[in-house]
Protein backbone atom coordinates (compact mmCIF):
# COMPACT_ATOMS: atom_id res chain seq x y z
CA MET A 1 0.13 0.19 0.08
CA PRO A 2 1.23 4.10 -0.26
CA SER A 3 2.76 5.16 2.26
CA HIS A 4 1.05 8.21 3.63
CA ALA A 5 3.67 10.60 1.66
CA GLU A 6 1.87 9.90 -1.18
CA ASN A 7 -1.35 9.21 -0.24
CA ASP A 8 -1.35 13.02 -1.40
CA LYS A 9 -0.82 12.26 -4.17
CA GLN A 10 -3.22 9.28 -4.99
CA ARG A 11 -5.74 9.08 -7.95
CA ILE A 12 -8.03 6.38 -6.58
CA VAL A 13 -10.27 3.94 -8.61
CA SER A 14 -13.14 2.67 -6.71
CA LEU A 15 -14.42 -0.22 -8.36
CA SER A 16 -18.26 -0.49 -6.30
CA PRO A 17 -20.60 2.39 -5.06
CA HIS A 18 -19.54 0.61 -1.71
CA LEU A 19 -16.22 2.24 -1.74
CA THR A 20 -16.89 4.61 -3.43
CA GLU A 21 -19.60 6.73 -0.44
CA ILE A 22 -16.49 5.51 1.33
CA VAL A 23 -14.01 7.15 0.66
CA PHE A 24 -16.55 10.22 0.38
CA ALA A 25 -17.61 10.17 4.27
CA LEU A 26 -13.82 10.70 4.91
CA GLY A 27 -13.50 13.67 2.92
CA LYS A 28 -10.75 11.92 -0.66
CA GLU A 29 -12.60 11.96 -3.09
CA LYS A 30 -11.04 14.85 -5.63
CA GLN A 31 -8.65 11.87 -5.43
CA LEU A 32 -10.90 9.53 -7.03
CA THR A 33 -10.39 9.46 -10.77
CA GLY A 34 -12.33 5.99 -11.40
CA VAL A 35 -15.47 5.18 -10.23
CA SER A 36 -18.44 1.40 -11.01
CA GLU A 37 -21.11 2.62 -12.59
CA TYR A 38 -24.45 3.27 -9.84
CA SER A 39 -22.15 5.81 -7.95
CA ASP A 40 -24.58 7.85 -7.59
CA TYR A 41 -23.90 9.02 -3.24
CA PRO A 42 -24.43 11.19 -2.16
CA TYR A 43 -23.89 13.37 -5.96
CA SER A 44 -25.53 12.30 -9.27
CA GLN A 45 -23.32 9.10 -10.67
CA GLY A 46 -19.82 10.54 -11.43
CA CYS A 47 -20.12 13.99 -10.07
CA ILE A 48 -18.25 14.57 -6.99
CA ASP A 49 -19.65 18.40 -6.10
CA LYS A 50 -24.07 19.38 -6.78
CA ARG A 51 -22.42 21.16 -9.14
CA CYS A 52 -20.72 18.59 -10.83
CA SER A 53 -18.25 20.32 -11.68
CA VAL A 54 -15.67 16.84 -12.88
CA LYS A 55 -18.05 14.07 -13.57
CA LEU A 56 -15.58 11.00 -12.95
CA PRO A 57 -15.97 8.62 -15.87
CA SER A 58 -17.33 4.66 -14.74
CA ILE A 59 -15.15 1.94 -15.97
CA ALA A 60 -17.03 -1.35 -14.03
CA ASN A 61 -19.94 -2.29 -13.62
CA TYR A 62 -21.41 -6.18 -13.20
CA GLN A 63 -20.51 -6.96 -15.79
CA GLY A 64 -16.88 -5.57 -15.24
CA ALA A 65 -13.87 -4.05 -15.04
CA ASP A 66 -12.80 -1.86 -17.76
CA ILE A 67 -8.73 -2.78 -17.60
CA SER A 68 -7.62 -0.86 -20.73
CA ALA A 69 -9.64 2.26 -19.44
CA ILE A 70 -8.12 1.52 -15.73
CA ILE A 71 -4.59 1.45 -17.35
CA ARG A 72 -5.38 5.29 -18.57
CA LEU A 73 -6.43 6.81 -15.73
CA LYS A 74 -3.01 5.51 -13.72
CA PRO A 75 -4.49 4.32 -10.59
CA THR A 76 -1.75 4.59 -7.40
CA LEU A 77 -4.30 2.29 -5.14
CA ILE A 78 -7.97 0.48 -6.39
CA LEU A 79 -9.95 -0.99 -4.02
CA ALA A 80 -12.00 -3.40 -5.07
CA TRP A 81 -15.50 -5.40 -4.03
CA GLU A 82 -14.21 -8.58 -2.65
CA GLY A 83 -17.46 -10.53 -4.28
CA GLY A 84 -18.76 -7.91 -5.89
CA ASN A 85 -16.07 -7.99 -8.48
CA LYS A 86 -15.88 -9.95 -10.61
CA ALA A 87 -12.10 -12.37 -9.11
CA GLN A 88 -9.49 -12.13 -12.27
CA ASP A 89 -10.80 -8.07 -13.38
CA ILE A 90 -9.26 -7.97 -9.69
CA ALA A 91 -6.40 -10.41 -10.12
CA ARG A 92 -5.34 -9.36 -13.37
CA LEU A 93 -5.12 -5.48 -11.63
CA GLU A 94 -3.25 -6.60 -9.36
CA GLN A 95 -0.42 -9.34 -11.40
CA LEU A 96 0.05 -5.33 -13.41
CA GLY A 97 1.31 -4.44 -10.49
CA TYR A 98 -1.09 -1.83 -8.98
CA PRO A 99 -1.99 -2.47 -5.68
CA VAL A 100 -5.25 -3.33 -4.83
CA PHE A 101 -7.80 -2.73 -1.05
CA ARG A 102 -9.49 -5.34 -0.91
CA SER A 103 -13.18 -4.51 0.50
CA SER A 104 -14.67 -7.99 2.72
CA PRO A 105 -17.40 -7.24 5.11
CA ILE A 106 -20.25 -9.58 6.17
CA ASN A 107 -21.65 -6.99 9.08
CA ILE A 108 -21.57 -4.03 10.83
CA GLU A 109 -18.51 -5.60 12.75
CA THR A 110 -15.67 -5.73 9.76
CA LEU A 111 -17.41 -2.94 7.69
CA MET A 112 -16.58 -0.17 10.98
CA GLN A 113 -13.14 -1.93 10.36
CA GLU A 114 -12.34 -1.50 7.15
CA ILE A 115 -13.33 1.99 7.41
CA LEU A 116 -10.63 1.42 9.83
CA SER A 117 -8.66 0.79 6.98
CA LEU A 118 -8.83 2.59 4.60
CA GLY A 119 -8.80 6.12 6.81
CA LYS A 120 -5.09 4.72 6.68
CA VAL A 121 -4.25 3.55 3.19
CA LEU A 122 -6.12 6.55 2.27
CA ASN A 123 -4.37 9.31 4.60
CA ALA A 124 -7.83 9.78 6.83
CA VAL A 125 -7.08 7.91 9.94
CA SER A 126 -8.78 11.10 12.19
CA LYS A 127 -12.30 10.71 10.13
CA SER A 128 -12.22 7.30 9.71
CA GLU A 129 -11.29 7.25 13.35
CA LYS A 130 -14.61 9.97 14.43
CA LEU A 131 -16.96 8.22 11.86
CA HIS A 132 -16.04 4.26 13.69
CA GLU A 133 -16.91 5.70 16.51
CA GLU A 134 -19.42 6.65 15.14
CA MET A 135 -21.38 3.95 14.06
CA ARG A 136 -19.93 2.56 17.15
CA THR A 137 -22.45 4.28 18.72
CA GLN A 138 -25.15 3.82 16.29
CA ALA A 139 -24.39 0.50 16.44
CA GLU A 140 -25.01 0.06 20.17
CA LEU A 141 -28.03 1.92 20.71
CA ILE A 142 -30.03 0.18 18.71
CA ARG A 143 -29.05 -3.16 20.09
CA THR A 144 -30.06 -2.05 23.72
CA LEU A 145 -33.47 -0.66 22.38
CA TYR A 146 -34.36 -3.74 20.71
CA ALA A 147 -32.86 -6.20 23.34
CA ASN A 148 -35.64 -7.20 24.48
CA LYS A 149 -38.00 -7.25 21.95
CA GLU A 150 -37.83 -9.56 18.83
CA ALA A 151 -40.09 -9.82 15.29
CA SER A 152 -40.39 -12.77 12.75
CA ALA A 153 -40.12 -10.34 9.17
CA LEU A 154 -40.79 -11.59 5.24
CA TYR A 155 -37.50 -8.88 2.87
CA TYR A 156 -38.10 -8.86 -0.14
CA MET A 157 -36.73 -6.54 -3.13
CA SER A 158 -38.81 -7.99 -6.20
CA GLN A 159 -42.02 -8.10 -6.79
CA GLN A 160 -42.42 -9.82 -10.14
CA PRO A 161 -41.48 -11.87 -9.36
CA LEU A 162 -41.67 -12.38 -6.14
CA SER A 163 -38.67 -12.78 -4.06
CA GLY A 164 -35.95 -11.22 -1.62
CA MET A 165 -33.59 -11.82 1.34
CA GLY A 166 -32.82 -15.88 2.18
CA ARG A 167 -28.81 -16.51 4.05
CA ASP A 168 -27.39 -13.67 3.59
CA ARG A 169 -24.85 -12.72 5.32
CA TRP A 170 -25.24 -9.01 5.48
CA LEU A 171 -28.62 -8.48 6.02
CA ASN A 172 -29.04 -10.75 8.93
CA SER A 173 -25.96 -9.94 10.85
CA LEU A 174 -28.06 -5.80 9.95
CA LEU A 175 -31.89 -7.68 11.34
CA SER A 176 -30.36 -9.24 14.54
CA LEU A 177 -28.67 -5.84 15.30
CA CYS A 178 -33.54 -4.76 16.27
CA ASN A 179 -34.44 -8.79 17.07
CA ILE A 180 -35.95 -9.21 13.67
CA LYS A 181 -35.83 -13.24 12.26
CA ASN A 182 -35.84 -13.62 8.42
CA ILE A 183 -38.41 -16.96 8.15
CA TYR A 184 -35.80 -17.12 4.99
CA ALA A 185 -32.70 -16.86 6.93
CA GLN A 186 -32.22 -20.91 6.44
CA LEU A 187 -32.51 -21.75 3.34
CA PRO A 188 -29.81 -22.38 1.09
CA THR A 189 -29.07 -19.18 -0.94
CA ALA A 190 -29.01 -15.69 -0.44
CA TYR A 191 -31.77 -14.29 -2.50
CA ALA A 192 -35.19 -16.78 -3.56
CA GLN A 193 -38.20 -16.45 -4.77
CA PHE A 194 -40.62 -16.67 -2.94
CA SER A 195 -44.80 -18.21 -3.04
CA VAL A 196 -47.13 -16.25 -1.20
CA ALA A 197 -48.98 -19.59 -0.43
CA ASP A 198 -45.96 -20.51 1.27
CA ILE A 199 -45.22 -16.52 3.28
CA ILE A 200 -49.27 -16.62 4.68
CA ARG A 201 -48.35 -19.59 5.94
CA LYS A 202 -45.47 -18.40 7.76
CA GLN A 203 -47.80 -15.42 9.08
CA PRO A 204 -44.80 -13.13 9.65
CA GLU A 205 -45.87 -9.84 11.41
CA ILE A 206 -43.73 -8.20 9.22
CA VAL A 207 -43.17 -7.42 5.69
CA ILE A 208 -40.52 -5.79 4.52
CA ALA A 209 -40.63 -4.49 0.62
CA ALA A 210 -36.57 -2.66 0.32
CA THR A 211 -37.79 -1.09 -2.86
CA HIS A 212 -37.96 2.21 -4.96
CA GLN A 213 -41.33 1.77 -5.65
CA ASN A 214 -44.33 4.08 -3.91
CA ALA A 215 -46.20 2.60 -0.65
CA ALA A 216 -49.52 2.65 -3.08
CA SER A 217 -47.77 -0.22 -5.68
CA VAL A 218 -47.01 -1.93 -2.30
CA THR A 219 -49.71 -1.73 -0.38
CA GLU A 220 -52.12 -2.75 -3.48
CA PHE A 221 -49.57 -5.62 -4.12
CA TRP A 222 -50.42 -7.62 -0.65
CA ALA A 223 -54.00 -5.73 -0.54
CA PRO A 224 -56.10 -9.07 -1.66
CA HIS A 225 -54.01 -11.41 0.84
CA LEU A 226 -55.55 -8.83 3.79
CA HIS A 227 -58.36 -11.20 5.15
CA VAL A 228 -55.87 -14.01 5.95
CA PHE A 229 -52.78 -11.90 5.86
CA ASP A 230 -51.99 -8.63 7.77
CA PRO A 231 -49.21 -7.72 8.24
CA THR A 232 -47.08 -4.43 9.13
CA VAL A 233 -45.61 -3.29 6.27
CA VAL A 234 -41.93 -1.65 5.98
CA ILE A 235 -41.13 0.34 2.61
CA VAL A 236 -37.00 1.11 2.94
CA ASN A 237 -34.40 2.37 1.09
CA PRO A 238 -32.37 -0.31 -0.85
CA ASP A 239 -29.12 1.61 -1.09
CA ALA A 240 -28.46 2.53 2.29
CA LEU A 241 -29.15 -1.19 3.76
CA HIS A 242 -27.58 -3.21 0.60
CA ARG A 243 -24.79 -1.22 0.57
CA PHE A 244 -21.27 -1.69 1.92
CA THR A 245 -21.73 2.27 3.97
CA PRO A 246 -22.15 4.78 7.72
CA ARG A 247 -25.86 5.85 5.20
CA VAL A 248 -26.60 1.71 6.54
CA LEU A 249 -27.12 2.37 10.85
CA PRO A 250 -29.33 4.88 10.19
CA GLU A 251 -31.37 4.00 8.06
CA LEU A 252 -31.45 1.00 10.27
CA ALA A 253 -32.91 2.73 13.31
CA LEU A 254 -35.32 3.93 11.04
CA LEU A 255 -36.48 0.66 10.20
CA CYS A 256 -36.72 -1.12 13.91
CA LYS A 257 -38.28 1.86 15.12
CA THR A 258 -40.89 1.37 12.24
CA VAL A 259 -41.22 -2.50 13.12
CA TYR A 260 -41.52 -2.33 16.64
CA LEU A 261 -44.14 1.15 16.72
């Protein structure tokens, strides 16, 4: 990894939206030279400020990283997501001699540790430590508030087809912070399709819709089943909960509060 003396001249390439977002949170966005698709927070895709005075090129998406484009950017540091970016792309960039920071958080604790590690790599130690402490406090407050609560939930992301979370380590670990039990946590896969009939048999108390759809659309979907299934329906922002960033905890706090009203 680069030394602290080199960090102020870093040319950073981010291959994942969550890593781009953390770079912003650590105040190093002006050192970004390329980002992945959907790097759209806190500003529009590829923008480093509200006015979009700089529009960064998109150099990665779900199909893979554009190695040639990355080489042209002459990065001094590449931020990659293990499990999200293709292993062969990460390996190729390392073979070319680029320093690569590998991100692989599975829960809040590992995310907070990664933020500290990135703080060292980006010469943003004080900001990363402050952010780490804020997140630790937020997580502990959630645990304390709901230590004696419990609720069962369906967590889905799509209505056509009806599908959502199974054995997903990240999302299940988040829900566990306030004792929300995913009814499909024991499935063999992280994501799966569900049948309404099976959901009705399981009778979860909560339905969590991680979607950008409006509330009317979500309510309309479940309306035909209200005579046999009448859960509390909660809509959450999938970008905030699904990305490994500090935004996850305020969104989780809102979800937990709504579930236990």
